[in-house]
CSV table of C-alpha atoms in Angstrom, one decimal:
chain,number,residue,atom,x,y,z
L,1,MET,CA,169.6,139.2,118.4
L,2,ASP,CA,170.8,137.7,121.5
L,3,GLY,CA,172.8,134.4,122.1
L,4,ALA,CA,176.0,135.8,120.8
L,5,LYS,CA,177.9,136.3,124.0
L,6,PRO,CA,180.3,133.6,124.4
L,7,LYS,CA,179.5,131.0,127.1
L,8,PRO,CA,182.1,130.1,129.5
L,9,ARG,CA,183.8,127.1,128.4
L,10,ARG,CA,184.7,123.9,130.7
L,11,ALA,CA,188.2,122.4,129.8
L,12,LEU,CA,188.0,118.5,128.7
L,13,PRO,CA,189.4,116.6,131.3
L,14,ARG,CA,193.1,115.1,130.8
L,15,GLY,CA,195.3,112.4,132.0
L,16,ILE,CA,193.8,109.6,133.8
L,17,ASN,CA,190.2,111.3,133.8
L,18,ALA,CA,190.3,111.6,130.1
L,19,LEU,CA,187.2,111.1,128.3
L,20,PRO,CA,187.0,108.2,125.6
L,21,LYS,CA,188.2,109.7,122.2
L,22,GLN,CA,184.6,109.3,120.9
L,23,GLU,CA,183.0,111.2,123.9
L,24,VAL,CA,185.7,114.1,123.1
L,25,GLU,CA,184.8,114.2,119.5
L,26,ARG,CA,181.2,114.6,120.4
L,27,GLU,CA,181.9,117.3,122.8
L,28,GLN,CA,184.1,119.2,120.2
L,29,ARG,CA,181.4,118.7,117.6
L,30,ALA,CA,178.9,120.1,119.9
L,31,ARG,CA,180.9,123.1,120.8
L,32,LEU,CA,181.8,123.9,117.1
L,33,ALA,CA,178.0,123.6,116.1
L,34,GLU,CA,177.1,125.9,118.9
L,35,GLY,CA,180.3,128.4,118.2
L,36,LEU,CA,178.9,128.4,114.5
L,37,THR,CA,175.4,129.1,115.7
L,38,ALA,CA,176.4,131.9,117.7
L,39,ALA,CA,178.8,133.4,115.0
L,40,LEU,CA,176.1,133.4,112.7
L,41,THR,CA,173.9,135.8,114.6
L,42,GLU,CA,176.8,138.4,114.1
L,43,LYS,CA,177.5,137.9,110.4
L,44,GLY,CA,175.4,135.6,108.5
L,45,TYR,CA,176.5,132.5,106.7
L,46,ALA,CA,178.4,134.2,103.8
L,47,ALA,CA,180.7,136.4,106.1
L,48,VAL,CA,181.4,133.8,109.0
L,49,SER,CA,184.9,132.3,108.7
L,50,VAL,CA,186.4,129.1,110.5
L,51,ALA,CA,188.2,131.7,112.3
L,52,ASP,CA,185.0,133.1,113.9
L,53,VAL,CA,183.7,129.7,114.7
L,54,LEU,CA,186.9,128.6,116.5
L,55,ALA,CA,186.8,132.0,118.5
L,56,LYS,CA,183.3,131.2,119.9
L,57,ALA,CA,183.9,127.5,120.3
L,58,GLY,CA,187.4,127.4,121.7
L,59,VAL,CA,188.5,124.7,119.7
L,60,SER,CA,191.8,124.6,117.7
L,61,ARG,CA,191.8,125.0,114.0
L,62,ARG,CA,193.5,121.5,113.7
L,63,THR,CA,190.7,119.9,115.7
L,64,PHE,CA,188.2,121.7,113.4
L,65,TYR,CA,189.6,120.3,110.3
L,66,GLN,CA,189.8,116.7,111.9
L,67,LEU,CA,186.2,116.9,112.4
L,68,PHE,CA,184.8,119.0,109.2
L,69,ALA,CA,186.1,119.5,105.8
L,70,ASP,CA,185.1,123.2,105.8
L,71,LYS,CA,182.6,125.8,107.0
L,72,GLU,CA,179.7,124.1,104.9
L,73,ASP,CA,180.3,120.8,106.5
L,74,CYS,CA,180.1,122.1,110.0
L,75,PHE,CA,177.0,124.0,109.2
L,76,LEU,CA,175.3,120.9,107.9
L,77,ALA,CA,176.2,119.1,111.0
L,78,ALA,CA,174.7,121.9,113.1
L,79,TYR,CA,171.7,122.3,110.8
L,80,GLU,CA,171.1,118.3,110.9
L,81,GLU,CA,171.6,118.1,114.7
L,82,SER,CA,169.1,120.9,115.6
L,83,ALA,CA,166.5,120.1,112.7
L,84,GLY,CA,166.6,116.4,113.8
L,85,ARG,CA,165.8,117.4,117.2
L,86,LEU,CA,162.9,119.7,116.2
L,87,ALA,CA,161.5,117.2,113.9
L,88,ALA,CA,161.7,114.5,116.6
L,89,ALA,CA,160.0,116.7,119.2
L,90,VAL,CA,157.2,117.7,116.6
L,91,ALA,CA,156.6,114.1,115.7
L,92,ALA,CA,156.4,113.3,119.3
L,93,ALA,CA,154.0,115.8,120.3
L,94,TYR,CA,151.9,115.1,117.4
L,95,ALA,CA,151.7,111.4,117.8
L,96,ASP,CA,151.5,111.3,121.7
L,97,ASP,CA,147.9,110.0,121.9
L,98,GLU,CA,144.6,109.3,120.2
L,99,ARG,CA,143.2,112.5,120.6
L,100,PRO,CA,141.4,114.0,117.4
L,101,TRP,CA,143.6,115.2,114.4
L,102,PRO,CA,143.1,119.1,115.1
L,103,GLU,CA,144.3,118.6,118.7
L,104,ARG,CA,147.4,116.6,117.6
L,105,VAL,CA,148.2,119.4,115.3
L,106,ALA,CA,147.9,122.2,117.8
L,107,ARG,CA,150.4,120.3,120.0
L,108,GLY,CA,152.8,119.8,117.2
L,109,VAL,CA,152.6,123.3,116.1
L,110,GLU,CA,153.0,124.6,119.7
L,111,MET,CA,156.0,122.3,120.1
L,112,ALA,CA,157.5,123.6,117.1
L,113,LEU,CA,157.1,127.3,118.0
L,114,ASP,CA,158.4,126.6,121.5
L,115,PHE,CA,161.4,125.0,120.3
L,116,LEU,CA,162.1,127.9,117.9
L,117,ALA,CA,161.3,130.5,120.5
L,118,ALA,CA,163.6,129.1,123.3
L,119,ASP,CA,166.9,129.6,121.4
L,120,PRO,CA,166.6,132.3,118.8
L,121,PRO,CA,170.3,131.6,117.4
L,122,ARG,CA,169.2,128.3,116.6
L,123,ALA,CA,166.0,129.4,115.1
L,124,SER,CA,168.0,131.5,112.9
L,125,LEU,CA,170.2,128.6,111.8
L,126,LEU,CA,167.3,126.5,111.2
L,127,LEU,CA,165.2,129.1,109.3
L,128,VAL,CA,167.3,131.9,107.9
L,129,GLU,CA,170.9,130.8,107.5
L,130,VAL,CA,170.1,127.6,105.7
L,131,LEU,CA,168.7,129.6,102.8
L,132,GLY,CA,172.1,131.0,102.1
L,133,ALA,CA,174.3,128.0,102.9
L,134,GLY,CA,174.3,126.3,99.6
L,135,PRO,CA,172.5,123.7,97.5
L,136,ARG,CA,173.5,120.9,100.0
L,137,ALA,CA,171.7,122.9,103.0
L,138,LEU,CA,168.7,123.6,100.9
L,139,ASP,CA,168.3,119.8,100.1
L,140,ARG,CA,168.4,119.0,103.9
L,141,ARG,CA,165.8,121.8,104.4
L,142,GLU,CA,163.5,120.2,101.8
L,143,ARG,CA,163.8,116.9,103.7
L,144,VAL,CA,163.1,118.7,107.0
L,145,LEU,CA,159.9,120.3,105.7
L,146,ALA,CA,158.8,117.1,104.2
L,147,SER,CA,159.2,115.4,107.6
L,148,LEU,CA,157.2,118.1,109.3
L,149,ALA,CA,154.5,117.2,106.9
L,150,VAL,CA,153.8,114.0,109.0
L,151,MET,CA,151.3,116.2,110.8
L,152,PHE,CA,149.0,116.4,107.9
L,153,ALA,CA,148.9,112.7,107.0
L,154,ASP,CA,145.7,112.1,108.9
L,155,ALA,CA,144.1,115.4,107.8
L,156,PRO,CA,140.6,115.3,106.6
L,157,VAL,CA,141.3,115.9,103.0
L,158,ASP,CA,140.9,113.8,99.7
L,159,ASP,CA,144.0,112.2,98.8
L,160,PRO,CA,144.8,113.4,95.4
L,161,THR,CA,145.0,117.0,96.9
L,162,ARG,CA,146.8,116.2,100.1
L,163,GLN,CA,150.2,116.2,99.3
L,164,LEU,CA,149.9,119.7,97.5
L,165,LEU,CA,147.9,121.4,100.2
L,166,THR,CA,150.2,120.0,102.8
L,167,GLU,CA,153.2,121.2,101.0
L,168,ALA,CA,151.6,124.6,100.8
L,169,VAL,CA,150.7,124.6,104.5
L,170,VAL,CA,154.1,123.6,105.6
L,171,GLY,CA,155.6,126.3,103.2
L,172,GLY,CA,153.3,128.7,104.7
L,173,LEU,CA,154.0,128.0,108.3
L,174,TYR,CA,157.7,128.3,107.7
L,175,GLU,CA,157.2,131.8,106.1
L,176,LEU,CA,155.3,132.9,109.1
L,177,ALA,CA,158.1,131.8,111.3
L,178,TYR,CA,160.8,133.1,109.1
L,179,ALA,CA,159.4,136.5,108.9
L,180,ARG,CA,159.7,136.9,112.8
L,181,VAL,CA,162.9,135.1,112.9
L,182,VAL,CA,164.6,137.2,110.4
L,183,LYS,CA,163.5,140.4,112.3
L,184,GLY,CA,165.1,139.0,115.5
L,185,GLU,CA,161.7,138.4,117.0
L,186,ALA,CA,162.0,134.7,117.5
L,187,ARG,CA,160.8,134.7,121.1
L,188,ALA,CA,157.5,136.3,119.9
L,189,LEU,CA,156.8,133.1,118.1
L,190,ARG,CA,155.2,132.0,121.2
L,191,SER,CA,152.6,134.5,121.3
L,192,ALA,CA,151.6,133.8,117.8
L,193,LYS,CA,150.2,130.4,118.3
L,194,ARG,CA,146.8,131.7,117.1
L,195,ASP,CA,148.0,132.5,113.8
L,196,PHE,CA,150.1,129.5,113.1
L,197,LEU,CA,147.4,127.0,114.1
L,198,TYR,CA,144.7,128.8,112.3
L,199,VAL,CA,146.9,128.5,109.2
L,200,ALA,CA,147.7,124.8,109.7
L,201,LEU,CA,144.0,124.0,110.2
L,202,VAL,CA,142.0,126.4,107.7
L,203,PRO,CA,142.6,124.6,104.5
L,204,PHE,CA,141.2,121.3,106.0
L,205,LEU,CA,138.5,122.6,108.3
L,206,GLY,CA,137.4,125.8,106.7
L,207,HIS,CA,137.3,129.4,108.7
L,208,GLU,CA,134.7,128.2,111.2
L,209,GLY,CA,136.2,124.9,112.0
L,210,ALA,CA,139.5,126.3,112.1
L,211,SER,CA,138.5,129.2,114.6
L,212,ALA,CA,136.9,126.9,117.0
L,213,HIS,CA,139.7,124.7,117.3
L,214,VAL,CA,141.9,127.5,117.7
L,215,ASP,CA,139.8,129.2,120.3
L,216,SER,CA,139.8,125.8,122.3
L,217,ALA,CA,143.4,125.1,121.8
L,218,VAL,CA,144.9,128.4,122.7
L,219,SER,CA,142.7,129.1,125.6
L,220,ASP,CA,143.8,125.5,127.2
N,1,MET,CA,169.8,130.9,75.6
N,2,GLY,CA,172.8,132.1,73.4
N,3,ALA,CA,174.7,135.4,73.4
N,4,GLY,CA,172.4,138.4,72.6
N,5,SER,CA,169.2,136.7,72.8
N,6,VAL,CA,166.6,138.3,74.7
N,7,GLU,CA,164.0,136.3,76.7
N,8,GLY,CA,160.8,137.7,77.2
N,9,PHE,CA,161.5,141.3,76.0
N,10,PRO,CA,161.7,142.6,72.5
N,11,GLU,CA,165.5,143.4,71.6
N,12,GLU,CA,164.7,146.9,71.0
N,13,TRP,CA,164.3,147.6,74.7
N,14,GLY,CA,167.8,148.0,74.9
N,15,ALA,CA,170.9,147.0,76.6
N,16,ARG,CA,169.6,147.1,80.4
N,17,TYR,CA,167.2,144.1,79.5
N,18,ARG,CA,169.8,142.4,77.4
N,19,LEU,CA,171.9,142.3,80.6
N,20,MET,CA,169.2,141.3,82.9
N,21,THR,CA,168.3,138.5,80.5
N,22,ALA,CA,171.8,137.6,80.3
N,23,MET,CA,172.1,137.8,83.9
N,24,ALA,CA,169.1,135.2,84.2
N,25,ASP,CA,170.7,132.8,81.7
N,26,ALA,CA,174.0,132.9,83.5
N,27,VAL,CA,172.5,132.2,87.1
N,28,ALA,CA,170.2,129.4,85.6
N,29,GLU,CA,173.2,127.7,84.0
N,30,CYS,CA,176.0,128.7,86.4
N,31,GLY,CA,174.7,129.4,89.6
N,32,TYR,CA,174.7,132.7,91.2
N,33,GLU,CA,178.3,132.4,92.3
N,34,GLY,CA,179.2,131.6,88.6
N,35,ALA,CA,177.5,134.5,87.2
N,36,THR,CA,180.2,136.8,87.1
N,37,VAL,CA,180.2,140.1,85.2
N,38,GLU,CA,182.5,138.6,82.6
N,39,GLU,CA,179.8,135.8,82.0
N,40,VAL,CA,176.9,138.2,81.9
N,41,VAL,CA,178.8,140.5,79.4
N,42,ARG,CA,179.6,137.4,77.3
N,43,ARG,CA,176.1,136.3,77.1
N,44,SER,CA,174.6,139.5,76.4
N,45,GLY,CA,177.0,140.1,73.5
N,46,LEU,CA,177.7,143.8,74.8
N,47,ARG,CA,180.7,145.6,76.0
N,48,TYR,CA,181.9,145.5,79.6
N,49,GLU,CA,181.4,149.2,80.0
N,50,GLN,CA,177.8,149.0,79.1
N,51,PHE,CA,177.3,146.7,81.8
N,52,HIS,CA,178.8,149.1,84.4
N,53,LYS,CA,176.7,151.9,82.8
N,54,HIS,CA,173.6,150.0,84.0
N,55,PHE,CA,174.5,148.2,87.2
N,56,ALA,CA,177.4,148.7,89.8
N,57,ASP,CA,177.7,144.8,90.2
N,58,THR,CA,176.1,141.6,89.5
N,59,GLU,CA,174.0,141.7,92.6
N,60,GLN,CA,172.3,145.0,91.4
N,61,CYS,CA,171.7,143.4,87.8
N,62,PHE,CA,170.3,140.3,89.6
N,63,LEU,CA,168.0,142.4,91.7
N,64,ALA,CA,166.7,144.6,88.7
N,65,LEU,CA,166.0,141.1,87.0
N,66,TYR,CA,164.2,139.8,90.1
N,67,THR,CA,162.2,143.0,90.8
N,68,VAL,CA,161.0,143.6,87.2
N,69,SER,CA,160.0,139.7,87.1
N,70,VAL,CA,157.9,140.1,90.1
N,71,GLU,CA,156.2,143.1,88.6
N,72,PHE,CA,155.8,141.4,85.5
N,73,ILE,CA,154.1,138.6,87.2
N,74,LEU,CA,152.0,140.4,89.5
N,75,LEU,CA,150.7,142.6,86.4
N,76,ARG,CA,149.7,139.6,84.5
N,77,MET,CA,147.9,137.9,87.6
N,78,ALA,CA,146.0,141.5,88.3
N,79,ARG,CA,144.9,141.6,84.5
N,80,ALA,CA,143.8,138.0,84.5
N,81,PHE,CA,141.9,138.3,87.8
N,82,GLN,CA,140.2,141.6,86.6
N,83,ARG,CA,138.9,140.0,83.5
N,84,GLU,CA,136.7,137.5,85.5
N,85,GLY,CA,133.7,138.8,87.3
N,86,ASP,CA,133.7,136.3,90.2
N,87,TRP,CA,136.6,136.0,92.6
N,88,LEU,CA,137.2,132.2,92.4
N,89,LEU,CA,137.3,132.4,88.6
N,90,GLY,CA,139.6,135.5,89.0
N,91,LEU,CA,141.7,133.4,91.5
N,92,ARG,CA,141.8,130.7,88.8
N,93,ALA,CA,142.9,132.9,86.0
N,94,ALA,CA,145.3,134.7,88.2
N,95,PHE,CA,147.2,131.5,89.2
N,96,SER,CA,147.0,130.2,85.4
N,97,ALA,CA,148.6,133.4,84.5
N,98,LEU,CA,151.4,133.0,87.2
N,99,PHE,CA,152.2,129.4,86.5
N,100,VAL,CA,152.1,129.6,82.7
N,101,CYS,CA,154.4,132.8,83.0
N,102,LEU,CA,156.8,130.8,85.2
N,103,ALA,CA,157.0,128.1,82.6
N,104,GLU,CA,157.6,130.3,79.7
N,105,HIS,CA,160.4,131.9,81.1
N,106,PRO,CA,162.4,128.9,82.4
N,107,GLU,CA,165.7,130.7,82.9
N,108,THR,CA,164.5,133.5,84.9
N,109,THR,CA,162.3,131.2,86.8
N,110,ARG,CA,165.2,129.0,87.7
N,111,ALA,CA,167.5,132.2,88.5
N,112,CYS,CA,164.9,133.5,90.7
N,113,PHE,CA,163.8,130.3,92.5
N,114,SER,CA,166.5,128.0,92.8
N,115,ASP,CA,169.6,130.4,93.0
N,116,LEU,CA,168.1,133.5,95.0
N,117,SER,CA,169.1,131.7,98.2
N,118,PHE,CA,172.8,131.7,97.5
N,119,ALA,CA,172.5,135.7,97.0
N,120,GLY,CA,173.2,137.5,100.2
N,121,ALA,CA,171.2,140.2,102.1
N,122,GLY,CA,169.9,142.2,99.2
N,123,PRO,CA,168.2,139.3,97.2
N,124,ARG,CA,167.0,138.0,100.6
N,125,ARG,CA,165.3,141.2,101.1
N,126,ALA,CA,164.0,141.3,97.6
N,127,ARG,CA,162.4,137.9,98.2
N,128,GLU,CA,160.7,139.1,101.4
N,129,GLU,CA,159.3,142.1,99.6
N,130,ALA,CA,158.1,139.8,96.7
N,131,LEU,CA,156.3,137.7,99.2
N,132,GLN,CA,154.6,140.6,100.9
N,133,ARG,CA,153.4,141.8,97.4
N,134,PHE,CA,152.0,138.5,96.8
N,135,ALA,CA,150.5,138.3,100.3
N,136,ALA,CA,148.8,141.8,99.3
N,137,PHE,CA,147.5,140.4,96.1
N,138,VAL,CA,146.0,137.4,97.9
N,139,SER,CA,144.3,139.9,100.3
N,140,LEU,CA,142.6,142.0,97.6
N,141,CYS,CA,141.6,138.6,95.7
N,142,ARG,CA,140.0,137.2,98.9
N,143,ALA,CA,137.9,140.4,99.6
N,144,GLY,CA,135.1,138.8,97.5
N,145,ALA,CA,135.3,135.5,99.1
N,146,PRO,CA,132.4,134.0,101.6
N,147,CYS,CA,134.9,134.1,104.4
N,148,GLY,CA,137.3,136.6,103.2
N,149,ALA,CA,136.7,139.3,105.5
N,150,MET,CA,137.3,137.0,108.5
N,151,ALA,CA,140.5,135.5,107.9
N,152,PRO,CA,143.7,136.9,109.8
N,153,THR,CA,146.2,138.6,107.4
N,154,ALA,CA,148.8,136.1,108.7
N,155,LEU,CA,147.0,133.7,106.4
N,156,ASP,CA,147.8,136.0,103.4
N,157,GLN,CA,151.6,136.1,104.1
N,158,ALA,CA,151.4,132.1,104.7
N,159,LEU,CA,149.6,131.5,101.3
N,160,ALA,CA,152.4,133.5,99.7
N,161,GLY,CA,154.9,131.7,101.3
N,162,GLY,CA,153.3,128.3,100.8
N,163,LEU,CA,152.9,129.1,96.9
N,164,HIS,CA,156.8,130.1,97.0
N,165,HIS,CA,157.7,127.0,98.6
N,166,VAL,CA,155.5,124.9,96.2
N,167,VAL,CA,157.2,126.7,93.1
N,168,SER,CA,160.8,126.5,94.5
N,169,SER,CA,160.6,122.8,95.2
N,170,ARG,CA,159.6,122.1,91.7
N,171,VAL,CA,162.0,124.4,90.3
N,172,ARG,CA,164.8,122.7,92.3
N,173,ALA,CA,163.7,119.5,91.1
N,174,GLY,CA,164.0,120.5,87.3
N,175,ARG,CA,160.1,120.5,87.0
N,176,ILE,CA,159.4,123.8,85.6
N,177,ASP,CA,157.2,122.3,82.8
N,178,ASP,CA,155.0,120.9,85.2
N,179,LEU,CA,154.2,124.2,86.9
N,180,PRO,CA,151.1,125.0,84.7
N,181,GLU,CA,149.4,121.7,86.1
N,182,LEU,CA,149.4,123.5,89.5
N,183,ALA,CA,147.2,126.6,88.6
N,184,LEU,CA,144.1,124.8,89.5
N,185,PRO,CA,144.9,122.8,92.4
N,186,MET,CA,146.8,125.8,94.0
N,187,ALA,CA,143.8,128.0,93.3
N,188,GLU,CA,141.5,125.5,95.2
N,189,THR,CA,144.1,125.5,98.0
N,190,VAL,CA,143.6,129.1,98.5
N,191,PHE,CA,139.8,128.9,98.0
N,192,LYS,CA,139.7,126.2,100.8
N,193,CYS,CA,141.0,128.8,103.2
N,194,PHE,CA,138.1,130.8,102.5
N,195,ARG,CA,135.7,128.0,102.6
N,196,GLY,CA,132.6,127.9,100.3
N,197,GLU,CA,131.6,125.4,97.7
N,198,VAL,CA,133.6,124.8,94.7
N,199,PRO,CA,132.0,124.9,91.4
N,200,PRO,CA,133.2,122.4,89.0
N,201,PRO,CA,136.4,123.6,87.1
N,202,VAL,CA,135.5,125.3,83.8
N,203,ASP,CA,137.4,124.2,80.9
N,204,ARG,CA,138.3,127.3,79.1
N,205,GLY,CA,141.1,125.7,77.0
N,206,GLU,CA,143.3,127.0,79.5
N,207,ARG,CA,146.7,124.6,80.4
N,208,VAL,CA,145.1,123.7,83.6
N,209,ALA,CA,144.5,120.3,85.2
N,210,ARG,CA,141.2,119.1,86.6
N,211,ALA,CA,141.3,118.8,90.2
N,212,PRO,CA,138.9,117.2,92.5
N,213,SER,CA,136.3,119.5,94.0
N,214,VAL,CA,136.1,120.3,97.8
N,215,HIS,CA,133.3,119.3,100.2
N,216,PRO,CA,130.9,122.1,100.9
N,217,ALA,CA,131.4,123.6,104.4
C-alpha cells in the first residue's frame, strides 16, 4: 500500500511568530493522526506502537501524551476526524438539491468512493483498522454507518422494513469497499461505481429500476 | 456455561470440541484478550497438555471454533433450503435455520461476532472467507429467482456483508434472542434484490415474524 513514505515536515514557527497554543495543538494533533494513519499501513493496529507514530509524525513523546492518553485515544481521534469528513461530504452530496432520490444516492455513493479512493491509508484506517482497534472504535464505527444511512431516509419502501433494509444495504456497501481496501486496492473503488450504486438501489427499485439508474448515472 | 459443559456438541465428541466450546464461552465472557490458555483449560475441565495436543495457541483454537461454526451453520442453511421446492420458501427456511442456530448458541455467536474483530490477521481472514462462503450460498439460492441470473456477483458479496452487519450490531447490543425474528424480513430483503412478487408469509410454526410484503415490480 502506498502513503507510507514520510512527508517532509515543516517546523512550527517559534518566538515572535509563534502560533497561538490552540493552533499548535491542532497542528500537532493533525500530525499525529497522519503519523498513525501512515504507521498503520505498515503494521496494522495491534503491532503499531506509540514510537512508530512519533517517528512518522515528528512529534515528541511528551507532546503525544499531553494530547492523547494512549494509542487507542490517538486512533479514535484520527478515526473521528476522517469519518466525520466522510459523513459530512456524503451528506452534502446527497442533500445537494431537489433531484429524484436515485440521483441523490448516486451522488452520495460517488462522493464516498472518491473520498476513499483519494487516500488509501485513510481508507484503510476507516474500513479495515477500525475493526481491530477495540470496542470503543467499533461503537464509533456503528455510529458512522448509521449516519451514512441518511441516504436511504427517502427511499421508496414501507416504513416497517426501511430500517432493516437500510442497515443491510449500508453493511453491504461497507463490505464491498472493505474487500477492495483490505487487498490494497482502494484506488480501484473509483472504477467500481456501477456495483456500488446497483447494490444501493436494487433492494428499493428492483433489478430493472436499479440497472436503468446505474446506466444513466455512471455514463454521466 | 460451567466447566466441562459442551455447547452444541455431544460430550463424547472429545477434548477438541470441549476446548473449542470452552474457548467460545471464554471469549463471550472475557473478550478475546481475556480468553487465555489458562482460562480455556479451566473452563474445559481438561488438562493444560491436552490443550496443546490440539492447538498451538488460543488463536488456533478460536479459528477452529469459528470455522466449524461457519460450516455447521452453512450446512443447516443448505439443508433447510433444499427441503423446499421453491427458491423463496427455501430462502426463508435457510434464513430461519441461520438465525435460530445463532440464537441457540449464544456464547459461540457472541464470540464469533462481537469479539472476532479484536483477534488479529488470522481471524480477520477467517471472517473474509466466511463471508465469501455466504456470498456463494446466496449465489446458489438466487439461481432460481426471477432476476437471479442478471444481478452482478457484487450483490452476493454485499448481501453477505449486509447480513453480517445486521447480525453483529444486534449481537453487540446484547440482542441475540431477537435474531430469529429477523429471518423473514431478511429473506425478504434478499428477495427484493431479485425482484418479483412476494407471496404472503406461510405460517409453518417457525419462529419467524410476519413482515409486510413487497410491492410487485
